[in-house]
Amino acid sequence: MVSNRCKMMVKEELKKLGLHFIIVDLGVVEIMENITADKRALLKLNLSESGLELMDDKKAILIEKVKNVIIEMIHHADEPIRVTFSEYLSEKLDQNYTYLANLFSEVQGITIEQFMILHKIERIKELIIYDELNITEIAWKMNYSSVAHLSTQFKKVTGLSPSHFKLLKDKRRNPIEELGN
């Protein structure tokens, strides 16, 4: 669950089943009552039809939490983190970073760093389209050491320089839900 639209869909499915939720957040749902096996199966089916997944596997849940921390940090945080990302992720999830990185790579087929880069590039595209910040300000906001580093990474992923992307009439962006899958 990586967007507000996803959260709304989950809330609707819970309401349809008469379940009362305490929290519906990115990758986490807490309901007030115990859920029967039948309702759980129906919820799983209904979510699946909407393109969402009810996860039971602890490793899959942990992977989803890693993704959500990255998405929150890149797409919704106003200030860059002040510690290394590995420290931030380890503290946030109370897990060893090496374990998280190995598990993520094994399950997703890409590294945490590659997943982060994909999301950073999508966020940079969004900031370029908004046209409120120049490329230097975007580099600072996205925690790049320099404009050159941002530009190199942007070109490596998109095949275009940020300035060329800005000139395109049809600015192609990818849905957050599809990045790294």
JSON list of C-alpha atoms in Angstrom, two decimals:
[
{"chain": "A", "resi": 1, "resn": "MET", "atom": "CA", "xyz": [0.00, 0.00, 0.00]},
{"chain": "A", "resi": 2, "resn": "VAL", "atom": "CA", "xyz": [1.91, 3.01, -1.21]},
{"chain": "A", "resi": 3, "resn": "SER", "atom": "CA", "xyz": [-0.56, 5.79, -1.90]},
{"chain": "A", "resi": 4, "resn": "ASN", "atom": "CA", "xyz": [-3.57, 7.56, -0.46]},
{"chain": "A", "resi": 5, "resn": "ARG", "atom": "CA", "xyz": [-5.70, 5.92, -3.15]},
{"chain": "A", "resi": 6, "resn": "CYS", "atom": "CA", "xyz": [-4.61, 2.50, -1.88]},
{"chain": "A", "resi": 7, "resn": "LYS", "atom": "CA", "xyz": [-5.47, 3.47, 1.69]},
{"chain": "A", "resi": 8, "resn": "MET", "atom": "CA", "xyz": [-8.94, 4.60, 0.59]},
{"chain": "A", "resi": 9, "resn": "MET", "atom": "CA", "xyz": [-9.51, 1.31, -1.23]},
{"chain": "A", "resi": 10, "resn": "VAL", "atom": "CA", "xyz": [-8.50, -0.69, 1.85]},
{"chain": "A", "resi": 11, "resn": "LYS", "atom": "CA", "xyz": [-10.80, 1.39, 4.09]},
{"chain": "A", "resi": 12, "resn": "GLU", "atom": "CA", "xyz": [-13.71, 0.78, 1.69]},
{"chain": "A", "resi": 13, "resn": "GLU", "atom": "CA", "xyz": [-13.10, -2.99, 1.66]},
{"chain": "A", "resi": 14, "resn": "LEU", "atom": "CA", "xyz": [-12.94, -3.06, 5.46]},
{"chain": "A", "resi": 15, "resn": "LYS", "atom": "CA", "xyz": [-16.21, -1.10, 5.71]},
{"chain": "A", "resi": 16, "resn": "LYS", "atom": "CA", "xyz": [-17.92, -3.47, 3.25]},
{"chain": "A", "resi": 17, "resn": "LEU", "atom": "CA", "xyz": [-17.04, -6.36, 5.56]},
{"chain": "A", "resi": 18, "resn": "GLY", "atom": "CA", "xyz": [-18.23, -4.48, 8.66]},
{"chain": "A", "resi": 19, "resn": "LEU", "atom": "CA", "xyz": [-14.72, -4.25, 10.07]},
{"chain": "A", "resi": 20, "resn": "HIS", "atom": "CA", "xyz": [-13.76, -1.18, 12.10]},
{"chain": "A", "resi": 21, "resn": "PHE", "atom": "CA", "xyz": [-10.22, 0.04, 11.62]},
{"chain": "A", "resi": 22, "resn": "ILE", "atom": "CA", "xyz": [-8.00, 1.90, 14.04]},
{"chain": "A", "resi": 23, "resn": "ILE", "atom": "CA", "xyz": [-5.19, 2.55, 11.59]},
{"chain": "A", "resi": 24, "resn": "VAL", "atom": "CA", "xyz": [-4.94, 2.24, 7.83]},
{"chain": "A", "resi": 25, "resn": "ASP", "atom": "CA", "xyz": [-1.50, 3.43, 6.87]},
{"chain": "A", "resi": 26, "resn": "LEU", "atom": "CA", "xyz": [1.17, 2.56, 4.33]},
{"chain": "A", "resi": 27, "resn": "GLY", "atom": "CA", "xyz": [1.50, -1.22, 4.60]},
{"chain": "A", "resi": 28, "resn": "VAL", "atom": "CA", "xyz": [-0.25, -1.44, 7.99]},
{"chain": "A", "resi": 29, "resn": "VAL", "atom": "CA", "xyz": [-3.86, -2.06, 8.95]},
{"chain": "A", "resi": 30, "resn": "GLU", "atom": "CA", "xyz": [-5.08, -2.40, 12.51]},
{"chain": "A", "resi": 31, "resn": "ILE", "atom": "CA", "xyz": [-8.70, -3.40, 13.11]},
{"chain": "A", "resi": 32, "resn": "MET", "atom": "CA", "xyz": [-10.72, -3.34, 16.33]},
{"chain": "A", "resi": 33, "resn": "GLU", "atom": "CA", "xyz": [-12.20, -6.82, 16.19]},
{"chain": "A", "resi": 34, "resn": "ASN", "atom": "CA", "xyz": [-10.85, -10.30, 15.62]},
{"chain": "A", "resi": 35, "resn": "ILE", "atom": "CA", "xyz": [-11.29, -11.29, 12.01]},
{"chain": "A", "resi": 36, "resn": "THR", "atom": "CA", "xyz": [-12.79, -14.65, 11.11]},
{"chain": "A", "resi": 37, "resn": "ALA", "atom": "CA", "xyz": [-11.08, -16.91, 8.58]},
{"chain": "A", "resi": 38, "resn": "ASP", "atom": "CA", "xyz": [-13.99, -16.38, 6.17]},
{"chain": "A", "resi": 39, "resn": "LYS", "atom": "CA", "xyz": [-13.81, -12.58, 6.40]},
{"chain": "A", "resi": 40, "resn": "ARG", "atom": "CA", "xyz": [-10.04, -12.70, 6.04]},
{"chain": "A", "resi": 41, "resn": "ALA", "atom": "CA", "xyz": [-10.32, -14.80, 2.88]},
{"chain": "A", "resi": 42, "resn": "LEU", "atom": "CA", "xyz": [-12.98, -12.45, 1.48]},
{"chain": "A", "resi": 43, "resn": "LEU", "atom": "CA", "xyz": [-10.85, -9.40, 2.33]},
{"chain": "A", "resi": 44, "resn": "LYS", "atom": "CA", "xyz": [-7.85, -11.03, 0.64]},
{"chain": "A", "resi": 45, "resn": "LEU", "atom": "CA", "xyz": [-9.92, -11.76, -2.48]},
{"chain": "A", "resi": 46, "resn": "ASN", "atom": "CA", "xyz": [-11.46, -8.26, -2.64]},
{"chain": "A", "resi": 47, "resn": "LEU", "atom": "CA", "xyz": [-8.08, -6.57, -2.18]},
{"chain": "A", "resi": 48, "resn": "SER", "atom": "CA", "xyz": [-6.58, -8.82, -4.85]},
{"chain": "A", "resi": 49, "resn": "GLU", "atom": "CA", "xyz": [-9.29, -7.77, -7.30]},
{"chain": "A", "resi": 50, "resn": "SER", "atom": "CA", "xyz": [-8.26, -4.15, -6.63]},
{"chain": "A", "resi": 51, "resn": "GLY", "atom": "CA", "xyz": [-4.60, -4.96, -7.29]},
{"chain": "A", "resi": 52, "resn": "LEU", "atom": "CA", "xyz": [-3.64, -5.04, -3.60]},
{"chain": "A", "resi": 53, "resn": "GLU", "atom": "CA", "xyz": [-2.28, -7.87, -1.53]},
{"chain": "A", "resi": 54, "resn": "LEU", "atom": "CA", "xyz": [-3.01, -9.01, 2.00]},
{"chain": "A", "resi": 55, "resn": "MET", "atom": "CA", "xyz": [0.31, -10.23, 3.33]},
{"chain": "A", "resi": 56, "resn": "ASP", "atom": "CA", "xyz": [0.76, -13.02, 5.84]},
{"chain": "A", "resi": 57, "resn": "ASP", "atom": "CA", "xyz": [4.45, -13.76, 5.34]},
{"chain": "A", "resi": 58, "resn": "LYS", "atom": "CA", "xyz": [6.67, -11.96, 7.89]},
{"chain": "A", "resi": 59, "resn": "LYS", "atom": "CA", "xyz": [9.44, -11.45, 5.34]},
{"chain": "A", "resi": 60, "resn": "ALA", "atom": "CA", "xyz": [7.02, -9.96, 2.79]},
{"chain": "A", "resi": 61, "resn": "ILE", "atom": "CA", "xyz": [5.67, -7.64, 5.48]},
{"chain": "A", "resi": 62, "resn": "LEU", "atom": "CA", "xyz": [9.21, -6.53, 6.36]},
{"chain": "A", "resi": 63, "resn": "ILE", "atom": "CA", "xyz": [10.00, -5.88, 2.67]},
{"chain": "A", "resi": 64, "resn": "GLU", "atom": "CA", "xyz": [6.83, -3.79, 2.43]},
{"chain": "A", "resi": 65, "resn": "LYS", "atom": "CA", "xyz": [7.92, -1.82, 5.49]},
{"chain": "A", "resi": 66, "resn": "VAL", "atom": "CA", "xyz": [11.31, -1.14, 3.88]},
{"chain": "A", "resi": 67, "resn": "LYS", "atom": "CA", "xyz": [9.57, 0.10, 0.74]},
{"chain": "A", "resi": 68, "resn": "ASN", "atom": "CA", "xyz": [7.25, 2.31, 2.76]},
{"chain": "A", "resi": 69, "resn": "VAL", "atom": "CA", "xyz": [10.12, 3.90, 4.71]},
{"chain": "A", "resi": 70, "resn": "ILE", "atom": "CA", "xyz": [11.88, 4.68, 1.42]},
{"chain": "A", "resi": 71, "resn": "ILE", "atom": "CA", "xyz": [8.72, 6.07, -0.18]},
{"chain": "A", "resi": 72, "resn": "GLU", "atom": "CA", "xyz": [7.92, 8.17, 2.87]},
{"chain": "A", "resi": 73, "resn": "MET", "atom": "CA", "xyz": [11.47, 9.51, 3.03]},
{"chain": "A", "resi": 74, "resn": "ILE", "atom": "CA", "xyz": [11.74, 10.34, -0.68]},
{"chain": "A", "resi": 75, "resn": "HIS", "atom": "CA", "xyz": [8.24, 11.41, -1.61]},
{"chain": "A", "resi": 76, "resn": "HIS", "atom": "CA", "xyz": [6.84, 12.91, 1.60]},
{"chain": "A", "resi": 77, "resn": "ALA", "atom": "CA", "xyz": [9.67, 14.19, 3.81]},
{"chain": "A", "resi": 78, "resn": "ASP", "atom": "CA", "xyz": [10.43, 17.90, 3.76]},
{"chain": "A", "resi": 79, "resn": "GLU", "atom": "CA", "xyz": [13.98, 17.68, 5.08]},
{"chain": "A", "resi": 80, "resn": "PRO", "atom": "CA", "xyz": [16.73, 15.21, 4.17]},
{"chain": "A", "resi": 81, "resn": "ILE", "atom": "CA", "xyz": [17.69, 12.73, 6.89]},
{"chain": "A", "resi": 82, "resn": "ARG", "atom": "CA", "xyz": [20.77, 13.68, 8.90]},
{"chain": "A", "resi": 83, "resn": "VAL", "atom": "CA", "xyz": [22.19, 10.17, 9.42]},
{"chain": "A", "resi": 84, "resn": "THR", "atom": "CA", "xyz": [23.17, 7.57, 6.86]},
{"chain": "A", "resi": 85, "resn": "PHE", "atom": "CA", "xyz": [20.22, 5.85, 5.24]},
{"chain": "A", "resi": 86, "resn": "SER", "atom": "CA", "xyz": [21.34, 2.46, 6.56]},
{"chain": "A", "resi": 87, "resn": "GLU", "atom": "CA", "xyz": [21.28, 3.82, 10.14]},
{"chain": "A", "resi": 88, "resn": "TYR", "atom": "CA", "xyz": [17.92, 5.48, 9.54]},
{"chain": "A", "resi": 89, "resn": "LEU", "atom": "CA", "xyz": [16.34, 2.32, 8.13]},
{"chain": "A", "resi": 90, "resn": "SER", "atom": "CA", "xyz": [17.82, 0.09, 10.87]},
{"chain": "A", "resi": 91, "resn": "GLU", "atom": "CA", "xyz": [16.51, 2.39, 13.60]},
{"chain": "A", "resi": 92, "resn": "LYS", "atom": "CA", "xyz": [13.12, 2.85, 11.98]},
{"chain": "A", "resi": 93, "resn": "LEU", "atom": "CA", "xyz": [12.51, -0.89, 11.57]},
{"chain": "A", "resi": 94, "resn": "ASP", "atom": "CA", "xyz": [14.60, -2.09, 14.53]},
{"chain": "A", "resi": 95, "resn": "GLN", "atom": "CA", "xyz": [16.49, -4.51, 12.28]},
{"chain": "A", "resi": 96, "resn": "ASN", "atom": "CA", "xyz": [20.08, -5.01, 11.19]},
{"chain": "A", "resi": 97, "resn": "TYR", "atom": "CA", "xyz": [20.69, -3.20, 7.88]},
{"chain": "A", "resi": 98, "resn": "THR", "atom": "CA", "xyz": [22.71, -6.06, 6.34]},
{"chain": "A", "resi": 99, "resn": "TYR", "atom": "CA", "xyz": [19.83, -8.45, 7.03]},
{"chain": "A", "resi": 100, "resn": "LEU", "atom": "CA", "xyz": [17.33, -6.00, 5.51]},
{"chain": "A", "resi": 101, "resn": "ALA", "atom": "CA", "xyz": [19.52, -5.40, 2.45]},
{"chain": "A", "resi": 102, "resn": "ASN", "atom": "CA", "xyz": [20.09, -9.12, 1.82]},
{"chain": "A", "resi": 103, "resn": "LEU", "atom": "CA", "xyz": [16.42, -9.99, 2.30]},
{"chain": "A", "resi": 104, "resn": "PHE", "atom": "CA", "xyz": [15.30, -7.12, 0.05]},
{"chain": "A", "resi": 105, "resn": "SER", "atom": "CA", "xyz": [17.68, -8.13, -2.75]},
{"chain": "A", "resi": 106, "resn": "GLU", "atom": "CA", "xyz": [16.70, -11.78, -2.48]},
{"chain": "A", "resi": 107, "resn": "VAL", "atom": "CA", "xyz": [12.96, -11.08, -2.63]},
{"chain": "A", "resi": 108, "resn": "GLN", "atom": "CA", "xyz": [12.84, -8.04, -4.95]},
{"chain": "A", "resi": 109, "resn": "GLY", "atom": "CA", "xyz": [15.67, -8.88, -7.33]},
{"chain": "A", "resi": 110, "resn": "ILE", "atom": "CA", "xyz": [17.16, -5.38, -6.92]},
{"chain": "A", "resi": 111, "resn": "THR", "atom": "CA", "xyz": [19.10, -3.75, -4.12]},
{"chain": "A", "resi": 112, "resn": "ILE", "atom": "CA", "xyz": [17.67, -1.26, -1.65]},
{"chain": "A", "resi": 113, "resn": "GLU", "atom": "CA", "xyz": [19.96, 1.33, -3.25]},
{"chain": "A", "resi": 114, "resn": "GLN", "atom": "CA", "xyz": [18.56, 0.64, -6.74]},
{"chain": "A", "resi": 115, "resn": "PHE", "atom": "CA", "xyz": [15.02, 0.86, -5.38]},
{"chain": "A", "resi": 116, "resn": "MET", "atom": "CA", "xyz": [15.85, 4.19, -3.72]},
{"chain": "A", "resi": 117, "resn": "ILE", "atom": "CA", "xyz": [17.42, 5.56, -6.91]},
{"chain": "A", "resi": 118, "resn": "LEU", "atom": "CA", "xyz": [14.30, 4.69, -8.93]},
{"chain": "A", "resi": 119, "resn": "HIS", "atom": "CA", "xyz": [12.16, 6.56, -6.42]},
{"chain": "A", "resi": 120, "resn": "LYS", "atom": "CA", "xyz": [14.52, 9.50, -6.23]},
{"chain": "A", "resi": 121, "resn": "ILE", "atom": "CA", "xyz": [14.45, 9.86, -10.03]},
{"chain": "A", "resi": 122, "resn": "GLU", "atom": "CA", "xyz": [10.63, 9.81, -10.05]},
{"chain": "A", "resi": 123, "resn": "ARG", "atom": "CA", "xyz": [10.59, 12.47, -7.33]},
{"chain": "A", "resi": 124, "resn": "ILE", "atom": "CA", "xyz": [13.10, 14.56, -9.30]},
{"chain": "A", "resi": 125, "resn": "LYS", "atom": "CA", "xyz": [10.88, 14.27, -12.39]},
{"chain": "A", "resi": 126, "resn": "GLU", "atom": "CA", "xyz": [7.96, 15.51, -10.30]},
{"chain": "A", "resi": 127, "resn": "LEU", "atom": "CA", "xyz": [9.98, 18.46, -8.96]},
{"chain": "A", "resi": 128, "resn": "ILE", "atom": "CA", "xyz": [11.17, 19.35, -12.49]},
{"chain": "A", "resi": 129, "resn": "ILE", "atom": "CA", "xyz": [7.57, 19.26, -13.75]},
{"chain": "A", "resi": 130, "resn": "TYR", "atom": "CA", "xyz": [6.37, 21.49, -10.88]},
{"chain": "A", "resi": 131, "resn": "ASP", "atom": "CA", "xyz": [9.04, 24.00, -11.95]},
{"chain": "A", "resi": 132, "resn": "GLU", "atom": "CA", "xyz": [9.23, 25.58, -8.49]},
{"chain": "A", "resi": 133, "resn": "LEU", "atom": "CA", "xyz": [12.88, 24.68, -7.80]},
{"chain": "A", "resi": 134, "resn": "ASN", "atom": "CA", "xyz": [15.95, 24.91, -9.99]},
{"chain": "A", "resi": 135, "resn": "ILE", "atom": "CA", "xyz": [18.19, 21.86, -10.44]},
{"chain": "A", "resi": 136, "resn": "THR", "atom": "CA", "xyz": [20.61, 23.01, -7.72]},
{"chain": "A", "resi": 137, "resn": "GLU", "atom": "CA", "xyz": [17.76, 23.30, -5.21]},
{"chain": "A", "resi": 138, "resn": "ILE", "atom": "CA", "xyz": [16.41, 19.91, -6.30]},
{"chain": "A", "resi": 139, "resn": "ALA", "atom": "CA", "xyz": [19.87, 18.35, -5.81]},
{"chain": "A", "resi": 140, "resn": "TRP", "atom": "CA", "xyz": [20.02, 19.76, -2.26]},
{"chain": "A", "resi": 141, "resn": "LYS", "atom": "CA", "xyz": [16.43, 18.73, -1.46]},
{"chain": "A", "resi": 142, "resn": "MET", "atom": "CA", "xyz": [17.07, 15.18, -2.70]},
{"chain": "A", "resi": 143, "resn": "ASN", "atom": "CA", "xyz": [20.31, 14.92, -0.69]},
{"chain": "A", "resi": 144, "resn": "TYR", "atom": "CA", "xyz": [22.73, 14.73, -3.65]},
{"chain": "A", "resi": 145, "resn": "SER", "atom": "CA", "xyz": [26.32, 15.81, -3.09]},
{"chain": "A", "resi": 146, "resn": "SER", "atom": "CA", "xyz": [26.24, 17.85, -6.31]},
{"chain": "A", "resi": 147, "resn": "VAL", "atom": "CA", "xyz": [24.19, 18.75, -9.37]},
{"chain": "A", "resi": 148, "resn": "ALA", "atom": "CA", "xyz": [26.62, 16.66, -11.44]},
{"chain": "A", "resi": 149, "resn": "HIS", "atom": "CA", "xyz": [25.87, 13.57, -9.32]},
{"chain": "A", "resi": 150, "resn": "LEU", "atom": "CA", "xyz": [22.10, 14.10, -9.69]},
{"chain": "A", "resi": 151, "resn": "SER", "atom": "CA", "xyz": [22.44, 14.69, -13.45]},
{"chain": "A", "resi": 152, "resn": "THR", "atom": "CA", "xyz": [24.59, 11.59, -13.97]},
{"chain": "A", "resi": 153, "resn": "GLN", "atom": "CA", "xyz": [22.19, 9.38, -12.04]},
{"chain": "A", "resi": 154, "resn": "PHE", "atom": "CA", "xyz": [19.14, 10.90, -13.75]},
{"chain": "A", "resi": 155, "resn": "LYS", "atom": "CA", "xyz": [20.64, 10.30, -17.20]},
{"chain": "A", "resi": 156, "resn": "LYS", "atom": "CA", "xyz": [21.67, 6.74, -16.28]},
{"chain": "A", "resi": 157, "resn": "VAL", "atom": "CA", "xyz": [18.08, 5.87, -15.31]},
{"chain": "A", "resi": 158, "resn": "THR", "atom": "CA", "xyz": [16.07, 7.89, -17.86]},
{"chain": "A", "resi": 159, "resn": "GLY", "atom": "CA", "xyz": [18.49, 8.28, -20.75]},
{"chain": "A", "resi": 160, "resn": "LEU", "atom": "CA", "xyz": [17.96, 12.05, -20.58]},
{"chain": "A", "resi": 161, "resn": "SER", "atom": "CA", "xyz": [19.61, 14.92, -18.78]},
{"chain": "A", "resi": 162, "resn": "PRO", "atom": "CA", "xyz": [17.34, 16.78, -16.33]},
{"chain": "A", "resi": 163, "resn": "SER", "atom": "CA", "xyz": [17.40, 19.84, -18.62]},
{"chain": "A", "resi": 164, "resn": "HIS", "atom": "CA", "xyz": [16.38, 17.74, -21.65]},
{"chain": "A", "resi": 165, "resn": "PHE", "atom": "CA", "xyz": [13.60, 16.11, -19.59]},
{"chain": "A", "resi": 166, "resn": "LYS", "atom": "CA", "xyz": [12.35, 19.58, -18.68]},
{"chain": "A", "resi": 167, "resn": "LEU", "atom": "CA", "xyz": [12.04, 20.48, -22.38]},
{"chain": "A", "resi": 168, "resn": "LEU", "atom": "CA", "xyz": [9.91, 17.43, -23.22]},
{"chain": "A", "resi": 169, "resn": "LYS", "atom": "CA", "xyz": [6.25, 18.09, -23.90]},
{"chain": "A", "resi": 170, "resn": "ASP", "atom": "CA", "xyz": [5.24, 14.56, -22.87]},
{"chain": "A", "resi": 171, "resn": "LYS", "atom": "CA", "xyz": [6.96, 14.14, -19.49]},
{"chain": "A", "resi": 172, "resn": "ARG", "atom": "CA", "xyz": [6.69, 10.45, -18.70]},
{"chain": "A", "resi": 173, "resn": "ARG", "atom": "CA", "xyz": [6.42, 9.51, -15.07]},
{"chain": "A", "resi": 174, "resn": "ASN", "atom": "CA", "xyz": [5.94, 6.08, -13.56]},
{"chain": "A", "resi": 175, "resn": "PRO", "atom": "CA", "xyz": [3.41, 5.24, -10.85]},
{"chain": "A", "resi": 176, "resn": "ILE", "atom": "CA", "xyz": [5.12, 4.80, -7.46]},
{"chain": "A", "resi": 177, "resn": "GLU", "atom": "CA", "xyz": [3.44, 1.43, -7.06]},
{"chain": "A", "resi": 178, "resn": "GLU", "atom": "CA", "xyz": [5.24, 0.06, -10.13]},
{"chain": "A", "resi": 179, "resn": "LEU", "atom": "CA", "xyz": [8.79, 1.13, -9.26]},
{"chain": "A", "resi": 180, "resn": "GLY", "atom": "CA", "xyz": [11.14, -1.71, -8.39]},
{"chain": "A", "resi": 181, "resn": "ASN", "atom": "CA", "xyz": [8.61, -4.46, -9.10]}
]
